JSON list of C-alpha atoms in Angstrom, two decimals:
[
{"chain": "A", "resi": 16, "resn": "SER", "atom": "CA", "xyz": [-12.37, 2.06, 12.00]},
{"chain": "A", "resi": 17, "resn": "GLN", "atom": "CA", "xyz": [-12.88, 2.81, 8.38]},
{"chain": "A", "resi": 18, "resn": "GLN", "atom": "CA", "xyz": [-11.84, 0.22, 5.86]},
{"chain": "A", "resi": 19, "resn": "GLY", "atom": "CA", "xyz": [-12.00, -0.07, 2.13]},
{"chain": "A", "resi": 20, "resn": "GLU", "atom": "CA", "xyz": [-13.62, -3.24, 0.95]},
{"chain": "A", "resi": 21, "resn": "GLU", "atom": "CA", "xyz": [-13.28, -4.14, -2.70]},
{"chain": "A", "resi": 22, "resn": "ASP", "atom": "CA", "xyz": [-15.85, -5.98, -4.69]},
{"chain": "A", "resi": 23, "resn": "PRO", "atom": "CA", "xyz": [-15.60, -8.38, -6.40]},
{"chain": "A", "resi": 24, "resn": "GLN", "atom": "CA", "xyz": [-12.71, -10.29, -4.85]},
{"chain": "A", "resi": 25, "resn": "ALA", "atom": "CA", "xyz": [-11.78, -11.68, -8.24]},
{"chain": "A", "resi": 26, "resn": "LEU", "atom": "CA", "xyz": [-12.69, -10.70, -11.78]},
{"chain": "A", "resi": 27, "resn": "SER", "atom": "CA", "xyz": [-11.78, -12.46, -15.01]},
{"chain": "A", "resi": 28, "resn": "ILE", "atom": "CA", "xyz": [-12.44, -10.82, -18.37]},
{"chain": "A", "resi": 29, "resn": "GLN", "atom": "CA", "xyz": [-11.29, -10.97, -21.99]},
{"chain": "A", "resi": 30, "resn": "GLU", "atom": "CA", "xyz": [-8.87, -8.51, -23.49]},
{"chain": "A", "resi": 31, "resn": "GLY", "atom": "CA", "xyz": [-10.69, -5.48, -24.85]},
{"chain": "A", "resi": 32, "resn": "GLU", "atom": "CA", "xyz": [-13.52, -5.66, -22.33]},
{"chain": "A", "resi": 33, "resn": "ASN", "atom": "CA", "xyz": [-14.06, -3.13, -19.58]},
{"chain": "A", "resi": 34, "resn": "ALA", "atom": "CA", "xyz": [-13.36, -4.00, -15.95]},
{"chain": "A", "resi": 35, "resn": "THR", "atom": "CA", "xyz": [-15.20, -2.40, -13.07]},
{"chain": "A", "resi": 36, "resn": "MET", "atom": "CA", "xyz": [-14.14, -2.76, -9.46]},
{"chain": "A", "resi": 37, "resn": "ASN", "atom": "CA", "xyz": [-15.93, -1.30, -6.47]},
{"chain": "A", "resi": 38, "resn": "CYS", "atom": "CA", "xyz": [-14.79, -0.11, -3.08]},
{"chain": "A", "resi": 39, "resn": "SER", "atom": "CA", "xyz": [-16.92, 0.62, -0.05]},
{"chain": "A", "resi": 40, "resn": "TYR", "atom": "CA", "xyz": [-15.83, 2.27, 3.17]},
{"chain": "A", "resi": 41, "resn": "LYS", "atom": "CA", "xyz": [-17.38, 2.95, 6.53]},
{"chain": "A", "resi": 42, "resn": "THR", "atom": "CA", "xyz": [-16.57, 6.44, 7.77]},
{"chain": "A", "resi": 43, "resn": "SER", "atom": "CA", "xyz": [-16.06, 9.89, 6.28]},
{"chain": "A", "resi": 44, "resn": "ILE", "atom": "CA", "xyz": [-12.94, 10.32, 4.20]},
{"chain": "A", "resi": 45, "resn": "ASN", "atom": "CA", "xyz": [-10.72, 13.10, 2.92]},
{"chain": "A", "resi": 46, "resn": "ASN", "atom": "CA", "xyz": [-9.35, 11.20, -0.04]},
{"chain": "A", "resi": 47, "resn": "LEU", "atom": "CA", "xyz": [-9.62, 7.83, -1.72]},
{"chain": "A", "resi": 48, "resn": "GLN", "atom": "CA", "xyz": [-6.78, 6.34, -3.70]},
{"chain": "A", "resi": 49, "resn": "TRP", "atom": "CA", "xyz": [-6.52, 3.36, -6.01]},
{"chain": "A", "resi": 50, "resn": "TYR", "atom": "CA", "xyz": [-3.36, 1.28, -6.23]},
{"chain": "A", "resi": 51, "resn": "ARG", "atom": "CA", "xyz": [-2.32, -1.60, -8.41]},
{"chain": "A", "resi": 52, "resn": "GLN", "atom": "CA", "xyz": [-0.05, -4.50, -7.44]},
{"chain": "A", "resi": 53, "resn": "ASN", "atom": "CA", "xyz": [1.49, -7.00, -9.78]},
{"chain": "A", "resi": 54, "resn": "SER", "atom": "CA", "xyz": [2.07, -10.41, -8.23]},
{"chain": "A", "resi": 55, "resn": "GLY", "atom": "CA", "xyz": [4.70, -10.30, -5.49]},
{"chain": "A", "resi": 56, "resn": "ARG", "atom": "CA", "xyz": [5.62, -6.67, -6.20]},
{"chain": "A", "resi": 57, "resn": "GLY", "atom": "CA", "xyz": [5.02, -3.32, -4.58]},
{"chain": "A", "resi": 58, "resn": "LEU", "atom": "CA", "xyz": [1.94, -1.20, -5.03]},
{"chain": "A", "resi": 59, "resn": "VAL", "atom": "CA", "xyz": [1.76, 1.46, -7.71]},
{"chain": "A", "resi": 60, "resn": "HIS", "atom": "CA", "xyz": [-0.40, 4.52, -7.25]},
{"chain": "A", "resi": 61, "resn": "LEU", "atom": "CA", "xyz": [-3.02, 4.92, -9.96]},
{"chain": "A", "resi": 62, "resn": "ILE", "atom": "CA", "xyz": [-5.26, 7.79, -9.02]},
{"chain": "A", "resi": 63, "resn": "LEU", "atom": "CA", "xyz": [-6.40, 9.90, -6.07]},
{"chain": "A", "resi": 64, "resn": "ILE", "atom": "CA", "xyz": [-9.88, 11.37, -5.77]},
{"chain": "A", "resi": 65, "resn": "ARG", "atom": "CA", "xyz": [-10.77, 13.91, -3.12]},
{"chain": "A", "resi": 66, "resn": "SER", "atom": "CA", "xyz": [-13.99, 13.83, -1.14]},
{"chain": "A", "resi": 67, "resn": "ASN", "atom": "CA", "xyz": [-15.33, 16.87, -2.99]},
{"chain": "A", "resi": 68, "resn": "GLU", "atom": "CA", "xyz": [-14.77, 15.28, -6.40]},
{"chain": "A", "resi": 69, "resn": "ARG", "atom": "CA", "xyz": [-17.20, 12.94, -8.09]},
{"chain": "A", "resi": 70, "resn": "GLU", "atom": "CA", "xyz": [-15.24, 11.65, -11.04]},
{"chain": "A", "resi": 71, "resn": "LYS", "atom": "CA", "xyz": [-11.68, 11.57, -12.25]},
{"chain": "A", "resi": 72, "resn": "HIS", "atom": "CA", "xyz": [-10.00, 10.25, -15.38]},
{"chain": "A", "resi": 73, "resn": "SER", "atom": "CA", "xyz": [-6.48, 9.14, -16.12]},
{"chain": "A", "resi": 74, "resn": "GLY", "atom": "CA", "xyz": [-5.86, 7.50, -19.47]},
{"chain": "A", "resi": 75, "resn": "ARG", "atom": "CA", "xyz": [-7.98, 4.33, -19.58]},
{"chain": "A", "resi": 76, "resn": "LEU", "atom": "CA", "xyz": [-8.91, 4.70, -15.92]},
{"chain": "A", "resi": 77, "resn": "ARG", "atom": "CA", "xyz": [-12.07, 6.30, -14.65]},
{"chain": "A", "resi": 78, "resn": "VAL", "atom": "CA", "xyz": [-12.77, 6.64, -10.94]},
{"chain": "A", "resi": 79, "resn": "THR", "atom": "CA", "xyz": [-16.03, 7.72, -9.41]},
{"chain": "A", "resi": 80, "resn": "LEU", "atom": "CA", "xyz": [-16.78, 8.59, -5.82]},
{"chain": "A", "resi": 81, "resn": "ASP", "atom": "CA", "xyz": [-20.17, 8.67, -4.15]},
{"chain": "A", "resi": 82, "resn": "THR", "atom": "CA", "xyz": [-19.73, 9.96, -0.62]},
{"chain": "A", "resi": 83, "resn": "SER", "atom": "CA", "xyz": [-23.41, 9.54, 0.16]},
{"chain": "A", "resi": 84, "resn": "LYS", "atom": "CA", "xyz": [-23.07, 5.81, -0.46]},
{"chain": "A", "resi": 85, "resn": "LYS", "atom": "CA", "xyz": [-19.51, 5.67, 0.83]},
{"chain": "A", "resi": 86, "resn": "SER", "atom": "CA", "xyz": [-18.38, 3.94, -2.30]},
{"chain": "A", "resi": 87, "resn": "SER", "atom": "CA", "xyz": [-16.03, 4.32, -5.22]},
{"chain": "A", "resi": 88, "resn": "SER", "atom": "CA", "xyz": [-15.56, 2.50, -8.47]},
{"chain": "A", "resi": 89, "resn": "LEU", "atom": "CA", "xyz": [-12.58, 2.00, -10.73]},
{"chain": "A", "resi": 90, "resn": "LEU", "atom": "CA", "xyz": [-13.26, 1.41, -14.40]},
{"chain": "A", "resi": 91, "resn": "ILE", "atom": "CA", "xyz": [-10.54, 0.19, -16.72]},
{"chain": "A", "resi": 92, "resn": "THR", "atom": "CA", "xyz": [-11.58, 0.51, -20.33]},
{"chain": "A", "resi": 93, "resn": "ALA", "atom": "CA", "xyz": [-10.31, -1.57, -23.23]},
{"chain": "A", "resi": 94, "resn": "SER", "atom": "CA", "xyz": [-8.43, -3.88, -20.90]},
{"chain": "A", "resi": 95, "resn": "ARG", "atom": "CA", "xyz": [-5.13, -5.49, -21.82]},
{"chain": "A", "resi": 96, "resn": "ALA", "atom": "CA", "xyz": [-3.42, -8.63, -20.58]},
{"chain": "A", "resi": 97, "resn": "ALA", "atom": "CA", "xyz": [-0.88, -6.35, -18.90]},
{"chain": "A", "resi": 98, "resn": "ASP", "atom": "CA", "xyz": [-3.66, -4.98, -16.68]},
{"chain": "A", "resi": 99, "resn": "THR", "atom": "CA", "xyz": [-3.72, -8.32, -14.85]},
{"chain": "A", "resi": 100, "resn": "ALA", "atom": "CA", "xyz": [-2.97, -7.43, -11.24]},
{"chain": "A", "resi": 101, "resn": "SER", "atom": "CA", "xyz": [-4.56, -6.83, -7.85]},
{"chain": "A", "resi": 102, "resn": "TYR", "atom": "CA", "xyz": [-6.27, -3.50, -7.36]},
{"chain": "A", "resi": 103, "resn": "PHE", "atom": "CA", "xyz": [-6.66, -1.88, -3.96]},
{"chain": "A", "resi": 104, "resn": "CYS", "atom": "CA", "xyz": [-8.51, 1.13, -2.71]},
{"chain": "A", "resi": 105, "resn": "ALA", "atom": "CA", "xyz": [-7.12, 3.08, 0.22]},
{"chain": "A", "resi": 106, "resn": "THR", "atom": "CA", "xyz": [-8.83, 5.71, 2.27]},
{"chain": "A", "resi": 107, "resn": "ASP", "atom": "CA", "xyz": [-7.83, 8.36, 4.74]},
{"chain": "A", "resi": 108, "resn": "GLY", "atom": "CA", "xyz": [-10.07, 10.36, 7.01]},
{"chain": "A", "resi": 109, "resn": "GLU", "atom": "CA", "xyz": [-10.08, 13.53, 9.03]},
{"chain": "A", "resi": 110, "resn": "THR", "atom": "CA", "xyz": [-8.65, 11.80, 12.09]},
{"chain": "A", "resi": 111, "resn": "SER", "atom": "CA", "xyz": [-6.34, 9.31, 10.40]},
{"chain": "A", "resi": 112, "resn": "GLY", "atom": "CA", "xyz": [-3.60, 11.75, 9.47]},
{"chain": "A", "resi": 113, "resn": "SER", "atom": "CA", "xyz": [-1.07, 9.90, 7.40]},
{"chain": "A", "resi": 114, "resn": "ARG", "atom": "CA", "xyz": [-2.70, 6.54, 7.85]},
{"chain": "A", "resi": 115, "resn": "LEU", "atom": "CA", "xyz": [-4.11, 4.92, 4.73]},
{"chain": "A", "resi": 116, "resn": "THR", "atom": "CA", "xyz": [-6.50, 2.04, 5.26]},
{"chain": "A", "resi": 117, "resn": "PHE", "atom": "CA", "xyz": [-6.35, -0.51, 2.48]},
{"chain": "A", "resi": 118, "resn": "GLY", "atom": "CA", "xyz": [-8.95, -3.01, 1.40]},
{"chain": "A", "resi": 119, "resn": "GLU", "atom": "CA", "xyz": [-8.26, -6.64, 0.58]},
{"chain": "A", "resi": 120, "resn": "GLY", "atom": "CA", "xyz": [-8.16, -5.95, -3.12]},
{"chain": "A", "resi": 121, "resn": "THR", "atom": "CA", "xyz": [-9.70, -7.24, -6.32]},
{"chain": "A", "resi": 122, "resn": "GLN", "atom": "CA", "xyz": [-7.68, -9.72, -8.35]},
{"chain": "A", "resi": 123, "resn": "LEU", "atom": "CA", "xyz": [-8.20, -8.87, -12.02]},
{"chain": "A", "resi": 124, "resn": "THR", "atom": "CA", "xyz": [-7.26, -11.35, -14.71]},
{"chain": "A", "resi": 125, "resn": "VAL", "atom": "CA", "xyz": [-7.38, -10.21, -18.31]},
{"chain": "A", "resi": 126, "resn": "ASN", "atom": "CA", "xyz": [-7.24, -13.13, -20.70]},
{"chain": "A", "resi": 127, "resn": "PRO", "atom": "CA", "xyz": [-5.59, -12.56, -24.09]},
{"chain": "B", "resi": 22, "resn": "GLU", "atom": "CA", "xyz": [10.83, 1.81, -11.00]},
{"chain": "B", "resi": 23, "resn": "THR", "atom": "CA", "xyz": [9.12, 3.85, -8.32]},
{"chain": "B", "resi": 24, "resn": "GLY", "atom": "CA", "xyz": [12.26, 5.41, -6.82]},
{"chain": "B", "resi": 25, "resn": "VAL", "atom": "CA", "xyz": [12.02, 3.20, -3.73]},
{"chain": "B", "resi": 26, "resn": "THR", "atom": "CA", "xyz": [14.36, 0.24, -3.43]},
{"chain": "B", "resi": 27, "resn": "GLN", "atom": "CA", "xyz": [14.31, -2.58, -0.93]},
{"chain": "B", "resi": 28, "resn": "THR", "atom": "CA", "xyz": [16.91, -5.19, -0.06]},
{"chain": "B", "resi": 29, "resn": "PRO", "atom": "CA", "xyz": [16.97, -8.07, 0.15]},
{"chain": "B", "resi": 30, "resn": "ARG", "atom": "CA", "xyz": [14.12, -9.08, -2.12]},
{"chain": "B", "resi": 31, "resn": "HIS", "atom": "CA", "xyz": [13.87, -12.51, -0.51]},
{"chain": "B", "resi": 32, "resn": "LEU", "atom": "CA", "xyz": [14.89, -13.61, 2.97]},
{"chain": "B", "resi": 33, "resn": "VAL", "atom": "CA", "xyz": [14.64, -16.92, 4.74]},
{"chain": "B", "resi": 34, "resn": "MET", "atom": "CA", "xyz": [15.50, -16.89, 8.41]},
{"chain": "B", "resi": 35, "resn": "GLY", "atom": "CA", "xyz": [15.21, -19.11, 11.42]},
{"chain": "B", "resi": 36, "resn": "MET", "atom": "CA", "xyz": [13.35, -18.04, 14.51]},
{"chain": "B", "resi": 37, "resn": "THR", "atom": "CA", "xyz": [16.57, -17.33, 16.40]},
{"chain": "B", "resi": 38, "resn": "ASN", "atom": "CA", "xyz": [18.23, -15.27, 13.68]},
{"chain": "B", "resi": 39, "resn": "LYS", "atom": "CA", "xyz": [18.71, -11.54, 13.54]},
{"chain": "B", "resi": 40, "resn": "LYS", "atom": "CA", "xyz": [18.36, -9.86, 10.19]},
{"chain": "B", "resi": 41, "resn": "SER", "atom": "CA", "xyz": [17.60, -6.40, 8.81]},
{"chain": "B", "resi": 42, "resn": "LEU", "atom": "CA", "xyz": [15.54, -5.15, 5.92]},
{"chain": "B", "resi": 43, "resn": "LYS", "atom": "CA", "xyz": [16.66, -2.02, 4.14]},
{"chain": "B", "resi": 44, "resn": "CYS", "atom": "CA", "xyz": [14.69, 0.57, 2.26]},
{"chain": "B", "resi": 45, "resn": "GLU", "atom": "CA", "xyz": [16.00, 3.58, 0.36]},
{"chain": "B", "resi": 46, "resn": "GLN", "atom": "CA", "xyz": [14.06, 6.25, -1.46]},
{"chain": "B", "resi": 47, "resn": "HIS", "atom": "CA", "xyz": [15.49, 8.59, -4.10]},
{"chain": "B", "resi": 48, "resn": "LEU", "atom": "CA", "xyz": [12.49, 10.88, -4.32]},
{"chain": "B", "resi": 49, "resn": "GLY", "atom": "CA", "xyz": [13.36, 13.55, -1.78]},
{"chain": "B", "resi": 50, "resn": "HIS", "atom": "CA", "xyz": [10.40, 12.53, 0.38]},
{"chain": "B", "resi": 51, "resn": "ASN", "atom": "CA", "xyz": [10.20, 13.19, 4.08]},
{"chain": "B", "resi": 52, "resn": "ALA", "atom": "CA", "xyz": [7.89, 10.38, 5.17]},
{"chain": "B", "resi": 53, "resn": "MET", "atom": "CA", "xyz": [8.59, 6.66, 5.11]},
{"chain": "B", "resi": 54, "resn": "TYR", "atom": "CA", "xyz": [6.44, 3.69, 6.02]},
{"chain": "B", "resi": 55, "resn": "TRP", "atom": "CA", "xyz": [6.69, -0.02, 6.72]},
{"chain": "B", "resi": 56, "resn": "TYR", "atom": "CA", "xyz": [3.76, -2.26, 5.78]},
{"chain": "B", "resi": 57, "resn": "LYS", "atom": "CA", "xyz": [3.16, -5.97, 6.20]},
{"chain": "B", "resi": 58, "resn": "GLN", "atom": "CA", "xyz": [1.21, -7.85, 3.55]},
{"chain": "B", "resi": 59, "resn": "SER", "atom": "CA", "xyz": [0.03, -11.33, 4.44]},
{"chain": "B", "resi": 60, "resn": "ALA", "atom": "CA", "xyz": [-1.99, -13.63, 2.24]},
{"chain": "B", "resi": 61, "resn": "LYS", "atom": "CA", "xyz": [-5.74, -12.98, 2.30]},
{"chain": "B", "resi": 62, "resn": "LYS", "atom": "CA", "xyz": [-5.37, -9.94, 4.57]},
{"chain": "B", "resi": 63, "resn": "PRO", "atom": "CA", "xyz": [-5.39, -6.21, 3.89]},
{"chain": "B", "resi": 64, "resn": "LEU", "atom": "CA", "xyz": [-2.14, -4.31, 3.91]},
{"chain": "B", "resi": 65, "resn": "GLU", "atom": "CA", "xyz": [-1.18, -3.56, 7.52]},
{"chain": "B", "resi": 66, "resn": "LEU", "atom": "CA", "xyz": [0.61, -0.36, 8.44]},
{"chain": "B", "resi": 67, "resn": "MET", "atom": "CA", "xyz": [3.43, -1.05, 10.89]},
{"chain": "B", "resi": 68, "resn": "PHE", "atom": "CA", "xyz": [5.47, 2.13, 11.34]},
{"chain": "B", "resi": 69, "resn": "VAL", "atom": "CA", "xyz": [5.52, 5.71, 10.08]},
{"chain": "B", "resi": 70, "resn": "TYR", "atom": "CA", "xyz": [8.44, 8.09, 10.10]},
{"chain": "B", "resi": 71, "resn": "ASN", "atom": "CA", "xyz": [8.31, 11.78, 9.28]},
{"chain": "B", "resi": 72, "resn": "PHE", "atom": "CA", "xyz": [11.54, 13.76, 9.05]},
{"chain": "B", "resi": 73, "resn": "LYS", "atom": "CA", "xyz": [13.33, 10.82, 10.76]},
{"chain": "B", "resi": 74, "resn": "GLU", "atom": "CA", "xyz": [10.97, 10.85, 13.72]},
{"chain": "B", "resi": 75, "resn": "GLN", "atom": "CA", "xyz": [8.64, 7.95, 14.38]},
{"chain": "B", "resi": 76, "resn": "THR", "atom": "CA", "xyz": [5.09, 9.22, 14.31]},
{"chain": "B", "resi": 77, "resn": "GLU", "atom": "CA", "xyz": [3.22, 5.96, 14.38]},
{"chain": "B", "resi": 78, "resn": "ASN", "atom": "CA", "xyz": [3.71, 2.46, 15.75]},
{"chain": "B", "resi": 79, "resn": "ASN", "atom": "CA", "xyz": [0.68, 0.35, 14.99]},
{"chain": "B", "resi": 80, "resn": "SER", "atom": "CA", "xyz": [1.03, -1.93, 18.03]},
{"chain": "B", "resi": 81, "resn": "VAL", "atom": "CA", "xyz": [3.81, -3.86, 16.38]},
{"chain": "B", "resi": 82, "resn": "PRO", "atom": "CA", "xyz": [5.58, -6.53, 18.50]},
{"chain": "B", "resi": 83, "resn": "SER", "atom": "CA", "xyz": [8.99, -5.56, 19.78]},
{"chain": "B", "resi": 84, "resn": "ARG", "atom": "CA", "xyz": [10.66, -8.28, 17.72]},
{"chain": "B", "resi": 85, "resn": "PHE", "atom": "CA", "xyz": [10.31, -5.74, 14.90]},
{"chain": "B", "resi": 86, "resn": "SER", "atom": "CA", "xyz": [12.53, -2.72, 15.47]},
{"chain": "B", "resi": 87, "resn": "PRO", "atom": "CA", "xyz": [12.56, 0.14, 12.95]},
{"chain": "B", "resi": 88, "resn": "GLU", "atom": "CA", "xyz": [15.36, 2.60, 12.42]},
{"chain": "B", "resi": 89, "resn": "CYS", "atom": "CA", "xyz": [15.37, 5.76, 10.34]},
{"chain": "B", "resi": 90, "resn": "PRO", "atom": "CA", "xyz": [18.83, 7.37, 10.28]},
{"chain": "B", "resi": 91, "resn": "ASN", "atom": "CA", "xyz": [17.80, 9.97, 7.71]},
{"chain": "B", "resi": 92, "resn": "SER", "atom": "CA", "xyz": [14.84, 10.80, 5.49]},
{"chain": "B", "resi": 93, "resn": "SER", "atom": "CA", "xyz": [16.13, 8.60, 2.68]},
{"chain": "B", "resi": 94, "resn": "HIS", "atom": "CA", "xyz": [16.78, 5.38, 4.56]},
{"chain": "B", "resi": 95, "resn": "LEU", "atom": "CA", "xyz": [14.60, 3.11, 6.63]},
{"chain": "B", "resi": 96, "resn": "PHE", "atom": "CA", "xyz": [15.52, -0.18, 8.25]},
{"chain": "B", "resi": 97, "resn": "LEU", "atom": "CA", "xyz": [13.49, -2.91, 9.88]},
{"chain": "B", "resi": 98, "resn": "HIS", "atom": "CA", "xyz": [15.52, -5.01, 12.30]},
{"chain": "B", "resi": 99, "resn": "LEU", "atom": "CA", "xyz": [14.16, -8.48, 12.89]},
{"chain": "B", "resi": 100, "resn": "HIS", "atom": "CA", "xyz": [14.84, -10.63, 15.93]},
{"chain": "B", "resi": 101, "resn": "THR", "atom": "CA", "xyz": [13.37, -13.94, 17.16]},
{"chain": "B", "resi": 102, "resn": "LEU", "atom": "CA", "xyz": [10.54, -13.91, 14.67]},
{"chain": "B", "resi": 103, "resn": "GLN", "atom": "CA", "xyz": [7.66, -16.36, 14.53]},
{"chain": "B", "resi": 104, "resn": "PRO", "atom": "CA", "xyz": [6.47, -18.36, 11.52]},
{"chain": "B", "resi": 105, "resn": "GLU", "atom": "CA", "xyz": [3.34, -16.17, 11.36]},
{"chain": "B", "resi": 106, "resn": "ASP", "atom": "CA", "xyz": [5.63, -13.21, 10.62]},
{"chain": "B", "resi": 107, "resn": "SER", "atom": "CA", "xyz": [6.26, -14.67, 7.18]},
{"chain": "B", "resi": 108, "resn": "ALA", "atom": "CA", "xyz": [4.89, -12.12, 4.74]},
{"chain": "B", "resi": 109, "resn": "LEU", "atom": "CA", "xyz": [5.77, -9.52, 2.12]},
{"chain": "B", "resi": 110, "resn": "TYR", "atom": "CA", "xyz": [7.20, -6.44, 3.83]},
{"chain": "B", "resi": 111, "resn": "LEU", "atom": "CA", "xyz": [6.69, -3.28, 1.87]},
{"chain": "B", "resi": 112, "resn": "CYS", "atom": "CA", "xyz": [8.38, 0.06, 2.33]},
{"chain": "B", "resi": 113, "resn": "ALA", "atom": "CA", "xyz": [6.77, 3.24, 1.05]},
{"chain": "B", "resi": 114, "resn": "SER", "atom": "CA", "xyz": [7.50, 6.94, 1.02]},
{"chain": "B", "resi": 115, "resn": "SER", "atom": "CA", "xyz": [5.50, 10.10, 0.51]},
{"chain": "B", "resi": 116, "resn": "GLN", "atom": "CA", "xyz": [6.13, 13.79, 0.45]},
{"chain": "B", "resi": 117, "resn": "GLU", "atom": "CA", "xyz": [5.24, 14.22, 4.08]},
{"chain": "B", "resi": 118, "resn": "VAL", "atom": "CA", "xyz": [3.03, 12.80, 6.77]},
{"chain": "B", "resi": 119, "resn": "ARG", "atom": "CA", "xyz": [0.90, 15.78, 7.71]},
{"chain": "B", "resi": 120, "resn": "VAL", "atom": "CA", "xyz": [-1.98, 14.72, 5.51]},
{"chain": "B", "resi": 121, "resn": "ALA", "atom": "CA", "xyz": [-2.53, 11.60, 3.47]},
{"chain": "B", "resi": 122, "resn": "SER", "atom": "CA", "xyz": [-3.46, 13.45, 0.31]},
{"chain": "B", "resi": 123, "resn": "TYR", "atom": "CA", "xyz": [-0.02, 12.63, -0.98]},
{"chain": "B", "resi": 124, "resn": "GLU", "atom": "CA", "xyz": [0.31, 9.40, -2.88]},
{"chain": "B", "resi": 125, "resn": "GLN", "atom": "CA", "xyz": [2.64, 6.81, -1.48]},
{"chain": "B", "resi": 126, "resn": "TYR", "atom": "CA", "xyz": [5.41, 5.27, -3.52]},
{"chain": "B", "resi": 127, "resn": "PHE", "atom": "CA", "xyz": [6.12, 1.65, -2.74]},
{"chain": "B", "resi": 128, "resn": "GLY", "atom": "CA", "xyz": [9.22, -0.45, -3.03]},
{"chain": "B", "resi": 129, "resn": "PRO", "atom": "CA", "xyz": [9.10, -3.95, -4.53]},
{"chain": "B", "resi": 130, "resn": "GLY", "atom": "CA", "xyz": [9.01, -5.57, -1.11]},
{"chain": "B", "resi": 131, "resn": "THR", "atom": "CA", "xyz": [11.00, -8.19, 0.77]},
{"chain": "B", "resi": 132, "resn": "ARG", "atom": "CA", "xyz": [9.47, -11.66, 0.81]},
{"chain": "B", "resi": 133, "resn": "LEU", "atom": "CA", "xyz": [10.25, -12.97, 4.29]},
{"chain": "B", "resi": 134, "resn": "THR", "atom": "CA", "xyz": [9.96, -16.61, 5.26]},
{"chain": "B", "resi": 135, "resn": "VAL", "atom": "CA", "xyz": [10.49, -17.59, 8.88]},
{"chain": "B", "resi": 136, "resn": "THR", "atom": "CA", "xyz": [11.28, -21.26, 9.39]}
]
């Protein structure tokens, strides 16, 4: 079954730096989504990119998708301490219907 | 606030107890989901409801019993749980289930500890 796998597992940077997180998956997808989770809280949707899109922006977020490599990246520019959270990618495929498959996440720490 | 609320936020229960988790969404969505999040493991989908009908049960043990009386409310009834069931239980909703191109809105979760 397809599964998003984030890389790295943990990332620690200084405020103002850019943070890049990667996600790889195994089978063809329809969409890929990125979510953020603050410690002990629910997930918050950040951005959705469709399989026919290559890049998408939302504020300080930039997501790329390379279907030939079955990978996506999430770039957070000019990071802030408030960006400290876990970031997850989630994929769905032609046969998965409503099912989203989540990766294990990247724990991002932004130091002030 | 995502428009999805969950109660209680924390729950400690013994293995012989019966308790229920409640989820309510104020977004007018038609699909609702239960997920389990354990430490060091990916989010696990447990149940999916679409227009009050269960459309997916991801091989969840019968000690977890979902109930969806209407499109806005979702319950998870718990009975004779095991310590390994301790986890964060997340409820989510989306516009509908037909395709997953709709983003899911998550509640804050219930932190469950089984003693």
